[in-house]
Short mmCIF file of C-alpha atoms and ligand atoms in Angstrom, two decimals:
data_model
loop_
_atom_site.label_atom_id
_atom_site.label_comp_id
_atom_site.label_asym_id
_atom_site.label_seq_id
_atom_site.Cartn_x
_atom_site.Cartn_y
_atom_site.Cartn_z
CA UNK A 1 -5.53 68.68 -9.02
CA UNK A 2 -3.32 65.68 -8.11
CA UNK A 3 -2.60 62.83 -10.51
CA UNK A 4 -4.01 59.55 -9.11
CA UNK A 5 -2.23 57.53 -11.80
CA UNK A 6 -0.25 54.47 -10.80
CA UNK A 7 1.35 51.42 -12.37
CA UNK A 8 0.57 47.77 -11.78
CA UNK A 9 3.09 45.27 -13.18
CA UNK A 10 4.30 47.97 -15.58
CA UNK A 11 0.84 48.85 -16.81
CA UNK A 12 -0.34 52.44 -16.21
CA UNK A 13 -3.69 52.79 -14.43
CA UNK A 14 -5.86 55.88 -13.92
CA UNK A 15 -6.08 55.34 -10.15
CA UNK A 16 -5.29 52.63 -7.57
CA UNK A 17 -8.90 51.53 -6.93
CA UNK A 18 -10.65 48.22 -7.57
CA UNK A 19 -13.25 45.95 -5.99
CA UNK A 20 -12.37 43.24 -3.47
CA UNK A 21 -12.98 39.73 -4.78
CA UNK A 22 -16.47 38.61 -3.82
CA UNK A 23 -18.15 42.01 -3.91
CA UNK A 24 -20.20 43.06 -6.97
CA UNK A 25 -18.50 40.50 -9.19
CA UNK A 26 -20.42 37.20 -9.20
CA UNK A 27 -22.50 37.85 -12.33
CA UNK A 28 -21.53 39.35 -15.69
CA UNK A 29 -23.91 42.31 -15.19
CA UNK A 30 -22.17 43.19 -11.90
CA UNK A 31 -18.73 42.92 -13.49
CA UNK A 32 -19.96 45.10 -16.36
CA UNK A 33 -21.05 47.72 -13.81
CA UNK A 34 -17.52 47.70 -12.37
CA UNK A 35 -16.09 47.98 -15.89
CA UNK A 36 -18.27 51.09 -16.37
CA UNK A 37 -17.28 52.55 -12.96
CA UNK A 38 -14.26 54.65 -11.94
CA UNK A 39 -12.52 51.51 -10.62
CA UNK A 40 -9.21 51.16 -12.50
CA UNK A 41 -9.23 47.33 -12.33
CA UNK A 42 -11.68 44.52 -11.61
CA UNK A 43 -11.54 41.12 -9.93
CA UNK A 44 -14.09 38.33 -10.31
CA UNK A 45 -15.79 36.38 -7.51
CA UNK A 46 -13.57 33.52 -6.32
CA UNK A 47 -14.48 30.55 -8.49
CA UNK A 48 -14.57 26.85 -7.85
CA UNK A 49 -14.58 23.95 -10.30
CA UNK A 50 -18.37 23.72 -10.33
CA UNK A 51 -21.11 26.25 -9.65
CA UNK A 52 -22.10 26.66 -5.97
CA UNK A 53 -25.22 28.06 -4.34
CA UNK A 54 -23.17 28.88 -1.23
CA UNK A 55 -24.31 28.74 2.40
CA UNK A 56 -27.91 29.16 3.61
CA UNK A 57 -29.23 32.70 4.20
CA UNK A 58 -29.00 34.98 6.05
CA UNK A 59 -25.28 34.88 5.29
CA UNK A 60 -24.30 38.58 5.18
CA UNK A 61 -25.12 41.27 7.73
CA UNK A 62 -24.21 44.95 7.56
CA UNK A 63 -23.10 46.29 10.95
CA UNK A 64 -22.46 49.78 12.32
CA UNK A 65 -18.70 49.17 12.01
CA UNK A 66 -18.55 46.89 8.98
CA UNK A 67 -19.96 43.52 7.99
CA UNK A 68 -19.95 39.82 8.78
CA UNK A 69 -20.31 37.23 6.02
CA UNK A 70 -20.39 33.52 5.55
CA UNK A 71 -21.31 33.35 1.88
CA UNK A 72 -19.61 29.99 1.30
CA UNK A 73 -18.26 30.77 -2.17
CA UNK A 74 -21.49 31.08 -4.14
CA UNK A 75 -20.24 31.34 -7.74
CA UNK A 76 -21.07 30.32 -11.30
CA UNK A 77 -18.16 27.90 -11.71
CA UNK A 78 -14.79 28.71 -13.31
CA UNK A 79 -15.92 28.28 -16.93
CA UNK A 80 -18.34 31.21 -16.50
CA UNK A 81 -15.51 33.52 -15.41
CA UNK A 82 -13.19 32.25 -18.15
CA UNK A 83 -15.92 33.10 -20.63
CA UNK A 84 -16.29 36.56 -19.06
CA UNK A 85 -12.50 36.98 -19.27
CA UNK A 86 -12.55 35.99 -22.94
CA UNK A 87 -14.90 38.90 -23.73
CA UNK A 88 -13.38 41.53 -21.44
CA UNK A 89 -11.80 44.69 -22.91
CA UNK A 90 -8.27 44.61 -21.45
CA UNK A 91 -7.33 47.91 -23.10
CA UNK A 92 -10.00 49.57 -20.94
CA UNK A 93 -8.86 48.05 -17.58
CA UNK A 94 -7.17 44.93 -16.23
CA UNK A 95 -9.25 41.95 -15.10
CA UNK A 96 -8.15 39.66 -12.29
CA UNK A 97 -9.68 36.18 -11.99
CA UNK A 98 -9.91 35.01 -8.38
CA UNK A 99 -9.57 31.24 -7.96
CA UNK A 100 -10.56 29.36 -4.83
CA UNK A 101 -10.64 25.66 -5.71
CA UNK A 102 -11.76 23.38 -2.88
CA UNK A 103 -8.73 21.10 -3.32
CA UNK A 104 -5.23 21.23 -4.78
CA UNK A 105 -6.47 19.28 -7.81
CA UNK A 106 -9.37 21.67 -8.38
CA UNK A 107 -7.02 24.65 -8.18
CA UNK A 108 -4.63 23.05 -10.66
CA UNK A 109 -7.45 22.27 -13.10
CA UNK A 110 -8.66 25.88 -13.04
CA UNK A 111 -5.17 27.34 -13.23
CA UNK A 112 -4.31 25.11 -16.22
CA UNK A 113 -7.49 26.25 -17.99
CA UNK A 114 -6.63 29.89 -17.35
CA UNK A 115 -3.14 29.25 -18.68
CA UNK A 116 -4.41 27.52 -21.82
CA UNK A 117 -6.85 30.26 -22.86
CA UNK A 118 -3.88 32.67 -23.04
CA UNK A 119 -5.75 35.81 -21.98
CA UNK A 120 -4.18 38.84 -20.29
CA UNK A 121 -6.33 38.08 -17.22
CA UNK A 122 -4.38 38.12 -13.94
CA UNK A 123 -4.61 35.14 -11.58
CA UNK A 124 -5.33 35.85 -7.89
CA UNK A 125 -5.27 32.59 -5.91
CA UNK A 126 -7.51 32.86 -2.85
CA UNK A 127 -5.72 31.13 0.05
CA UNK A 128 -8.06 32.51 2.64
CA UNK A 129 -11.77 31.71 2.35
CA UNK A 130 -12.94 31.19 5.95
CA UNK A 131 -16.50 30.11 5.14
CA UNK A 132 -16.66 26.63 3.64
CA UNK A 133 -17.68 24.24 6.42
CA UNK A 134 -15.02 21.57 6.89
CA UNK A 135 -12.37 23.36 4.76
CA UNK A 136 -9.45 25.04 6.53
CA UNK A 137 -7.92 28.22 5.11
CA UNK A 138 -4.77 27.19 3.13
CA UNK A 139 -3.13 30.44 4.25
CA UNK A 140 -3.08 29.16 7.84
CA UNK A 141 -1.48 25.82 6.91
CA UNK A 142 1.99 26.88 5.83
CA UNK A 143 3.01 23.47 4.47
CA UNK A 144 -0.16 23.11 2.40
CA UNK A 145 0.25 26.67 1.15
CA UNK A 146 3.84 26.02 0.06
CA UNK A 147 2.82 22.82 -1.71
CA UNK A 148 -0.04 24.58 -3.51
CA UNK A 149 2.22 27.45 -4.58
CA UNK A 150 4.91 25.06 -5.81
CA UNK A 151 2.38 23.28 -8.02
CA UNK A 152 0.72 26.46 -9.26
CA UNK A 153 4.06 28.15 -9.97
CA UNK A 154 5.16 25.11 -12.00
CA UNK A 155 1.91 24.87 -13.97
CA UNK A 156 1.46 28.61 -14.51
CA UNK A 157 4.46 30.50 -15.84
CA UNK A 158 2.92 33.99 -15.99
CA UNK A 159 2.87 36.53 -13.15
CA UNK A 160 0.22 35.68 -10.54
CA UNK A 161 -0.71 36.63 -7.00
CA UNK A 162 -2.18 35.37 -3.74
CA UNK A 163 -4.99 36.62 -1.51
CA UNK A 164 -3.87 36.09 2.08
CA UNK A 165 -5.78 35.83 5.32
CA UNK A 166 -4.77 38.28 8.06
CA UNK A 167 -1.85 37.26 10.29
CA UNK A 168 -1.39 38.45 13.85
CA UNK A 169 2.15 37.43 14.77
CA UNK A 170 5.59 38.46 13.52
CA UNK A 171 6.64 34.79 13.34
CA UNK A 172 3.80 34.21 10.88
CA UNK A 173 4.64 37.32 8.82
CA UNK A 174 8.23 36.04 8.60
CA UNK A 175 7.35 32.46 7.68
CA UNK A 176 4.77 33.40 5.05
CA UNK A 177 6.98 36.06 3.48
CA UNK A 178 9.83 33.56 3.27
CA UNK A 179 7.56 31.09 1.45
CA UNK A 180 6.21 33.72 -0.98
CA UNK A 181 9.69 35.08 -1.74
CA UNK A 182 10.74 31.66 -3.05
CA UNK A 183 8.36 32.02 -6.03
CA UNK A 184 9.79 34.52 -8.48
CA UNK A 185 6.75 35.01 -10.68
CA UNK A 186 4.45 35.29 -7.69
CA UNK A 187 4.21 38.98 -8.48
CA UNK A 188 1.57 40.36 -6.14
CA UNK A 189 0.22 39.78 -2.64
CA UNK A 190 -3.29 40.87 -1.67
CA UNK A 191 -3.72 41.56 2.08
CA UNK A 192 -6.23 40.85 3.60
CA UNK A 193 -9.25 38.59 3.29
CA UNK A 194 -11.91 38.96 5.98
CA UNK A 195 -10.95 38.39 9.63
CA UNK A 196 -12.31 34.87 9.80
CA UNK A 197 -14.69 33.23 12.21
CA UNK A 198 -15.90 36.20 14.22
CA UNK A 199 -19.19 35.99 16.09
CA UNK A 200 -21.63 38.92 16.12
CA UNK A 201 -24.40 38.64 18.74
CA UNK A 202 -27.76 40.41 18.70
CA UNK A 203 -28.36 41.16 22.37
CA UNK A 204 -32.13 41.65 22.03
CA UNK A 205 -32.59 38.38 20.16
CA UNK A 206 -29.81 36.65 22.18
CA UNK A 207 -28.86 35.22 18.83
CA UNK A 208 -26.25 34.99 16.12
CA UNK A 209 -27.01 37.26 13.13
CA UNK A 210 -26.07 34.93 10.26
CA UNK A 211 -27.18 31.30 9.80
CA UNK A 212 -24.12 29.34 8.56
CA UNK A 213 -21.57 27.82 10.95
CA UNK A 214 -23.57 28.72 14.08
CA UNK A 215 -23.12 32.41 13.29
CA UNK A 216 -19.34 32.40 12.76
CA UNK A 217 -18.22 34.48 9.77
CA UNK A 218 -15.61 36.79 8.28
CA UNK A 219 -15.44 40.41 9.47
CA UNK A 220 -14.94 43.29 7.05
CA UNK A 221 -15.17 47.07 7.18
CA UNK A 222 -13.99 49.47 9.90
CA UNK A 223 -13.34 46.59 12.31
CA UNK A 224 -10.48 45.30 10.15
CA UNK A 225 -8.68 48.45 8.89
CA UNK A 226 -5.80 48.36 11.43
CA UNK A 227 -5.27 44.62 10.83
CA UNK A 228 -5.30 45.20 7.06
CA UNK A 229 -2.80 48.07 7.30
CA UNK A 230 -0.51 45.95 9.49
CA UNK A 231 -0.55 43.08 7.00
CA UNK A 232 0.01 45.38 4.01
CA UNK A 233 2.97 47.00 5.73
CA UNK A 234 4.37 43.73 7.10
CA UNK A 235 4.48 42.15 3.62
CA UNK A 236 5.61 45.41 1.98
CA UNK A 237 8.64 45.36 4.31
CA UNK A 238 9.37 41.64 3.89
CA UNK A 239 8.69 41.21 0.15
CA UNK A 240 10.45 44.16 -1.55
CA UNK A 241 10.27 42.61 -5.04
CA UNK A 242 6.52 41.99 -4.88
CA UNK A 243 3.61 44.34 -5.44
CA UNK A 244 1.18 44.66 -2.53
CA UNK A 245 -2.56 45.06 -3.04
CA UNK A 246 -4.30 46.44 0.03
CA UNK A 247 -7.75 45.24 1.04
CA UNK A 248 -9.65 45.80 4.26
CA UNK A 249 -11.61 48.58 5.88
CA UNK A 250 -11.57 51.07 2.99
CA UNK A 251 -14.60 53.40 3.16
CA UNK A 252 -13.05 56.86 2.58
CA UNK A 253 -10.27 58.48 0.57
CA UNK A 254 -8.27 58.77 3.80
CA UNK A 255 -8.40 54.97 4.20
CA UNK A 256 -7.08 54.59 0.63
CA UNK A 257 -4.27 57.04 1.49
CA UNK A 258 -3.34 54.98 4.58
CA UNK A 259 -3.15 51.74 2.57
CA UNK A 260 -0.90 53.47 -0.01
CA UNK A 261 1.30 54.92 2.76
CA UNK A 262 1.62 51.41 4.25
CA UNK A 263 2.92 50.17 0.90
CA UNK A 264 -0.06 49.14 -1.23
CA UNK A 265 0.02 49.79 -4.98
CA UNK A 266 -3.64 48.98 -5.59
CA UNK A 267 -6.42 49.27 -3.02
CA UNK A 268 -9.51 47.05 -3.00
CA UNK A 269 -12.93 47.90 -1.61
CA UNK A 270 -15.23 45.23 -0.15
CA UNK A 271 -17.83 46.03 2.53
CA UNK A 272 -18.17 49.71 1.54
CA UNK A 273 -18.71 48.72 -2.12
CA UNK A 274 -21.32 46.18 -1.04
CA UNK A 275 -23.17 48.93 0.85
CA UNK A 276 -22.72 51.85 -1.56
CA UNK A 277 -22.41 50.27 -5.01
CA UNK A 278 -19.95 51.01 -7.85
CA UNK A 279 -20.52 54.79 -7.57
CA UNK A 280 -18.21 54.60 -4.53
CA UNK A 281 -15.10 54.60 -6.74
CA UNK A 282 -15.79 58.12 -7.96
CA UNK A 283 -16.22 59.33 -4.36
CA UNK A 284 -13.05 57.59 -3.15
CA UNK A 285 -11.03 59.01 -6.07
CA UNK A 286 -12.32 62.51 -5.31
CA UNK A 287 -11.61 62.18 -1.57
CA UNK A 288 -8.11 60.81 -2.19
CA UNK A 289 -7.36 63.67 -4.62
CA UNK A 290 -8.65 66.23 -2.09
CA UNK A 291 -6.49 64.79 0.70
CA UNK A 292 -3.40 64.70 -1.55
CA UNK A 293 -4.00 68.30 -2.65
CA UNK A 294 -4.41 69.37 0.99
CA UNK A 295 -1.08 67.71 1.82
CA UNK A 296 0.68 69.14 -1.24
CA UNK A 297 1.18 65.80 -2.99
CA UNK A 298 0.89 65.78 -6.78
CA UNK A 299 1.46 62.06 -7.35
CA UNK A 300 1.01 58.84 -5.39
CA UNK A 301 4.65 57.78 -5.73
CA UNK A 302 5.62 60.80 -3.63
CA UNK A 303 4.27 59.01 -0.54
CA UNK A 304 3.56 55.34 -1.36
CA UNK A 305 5.25 53.06 1.19
CA UNK A 306 6.72 56.05 3.05
CA UNK A 307 5.05 55.40 6.38
CA UNK A 308 7.01 57.06 9.18
CA UNK A 309 7.75 55.21 12.42
CA UNK A 310 8.55 56.72 15.80
O1 LIG B 401 -15.05 36.66 3.44
C1 LIG B 401 -15.02 35.89 2.49
N1 LIG B 401 -16.18 35.38 2.00
N2 LIG B 401 -13.84 35.53 1.94
C2 LIG B 401 -13.75 34.61 0.96
O2 LIG B 401 -12.65 34.31 0.53
C3 LIG B 401 -14.93 33.96 0.43
C4 LIG B 401 -16.21 34.65 0.78
C5 LIG B 401 -17.34 33.63 0.78
O3 LIG B 401 -17.84 33.35 -0.33
O4 LIG B 401 -17.68 33.10 1.82
#
């Protein structure tokens, strides 16, 4: 049976699987369930300076081909996740802390706190939340993104990463990659966050299906797999010194395989984890191993990033 082992920033991991930020990771009991699952790493819900209730419900809807959400960053506030990080067993598996401050100052306060506690937690800066009314996604404002990264990279001297929104144009892939490549200890890039501001309509009700923002919300699941794979591969090609984390549309072992082939080192699971729960990691690991065995692969590094083109 194939070896699913991989390495992330020189640390060996049992497999490439983890949760996507936001799913099953808001409360300590949920994070504990991920720690006890077959996921090889964990990321916390994106945190803000102070606790947030998030947007009014209904704010998540499962769909035949995925999900739409406009949660609005409900979270316990960054001190809660720092406390969780202080008690986490890092020998068991790595813990990422996702940070989504509502301003540059908020981000810098949280990043400085994470720096000062000196834990092995890994910082993932979320540049791509589409769901806070009145707040644009930093990942779509290239100047603001560069300024934020310059400040974070100065304040925080350890390896860190960014969670990007999906891009749909080669000019944008080029510009963003050029910005990210300027920051040496920006070590990993997570592609993608949800495809923002989609509108799902219930024909019978002639209505939106979620309440916030007149029904506009981020798409996840099957809808977004091709966009996720494109972004993973686009940044894999343009940022050869950085590690890519794939996120988007992963529901089967075959989807994990495709993210790895496109160049991902770790693969995150969002919508499918929300629907199936932490037991999904065991299924995905089994399905990936079965597909690798069928293809004659013994290890992931025999095919990672080796997507063929025509
Ligand atoms: O789809 C998302 N929903 N992406 C985020 O970054 C935040 C989350 C939310 O809380 O709305």
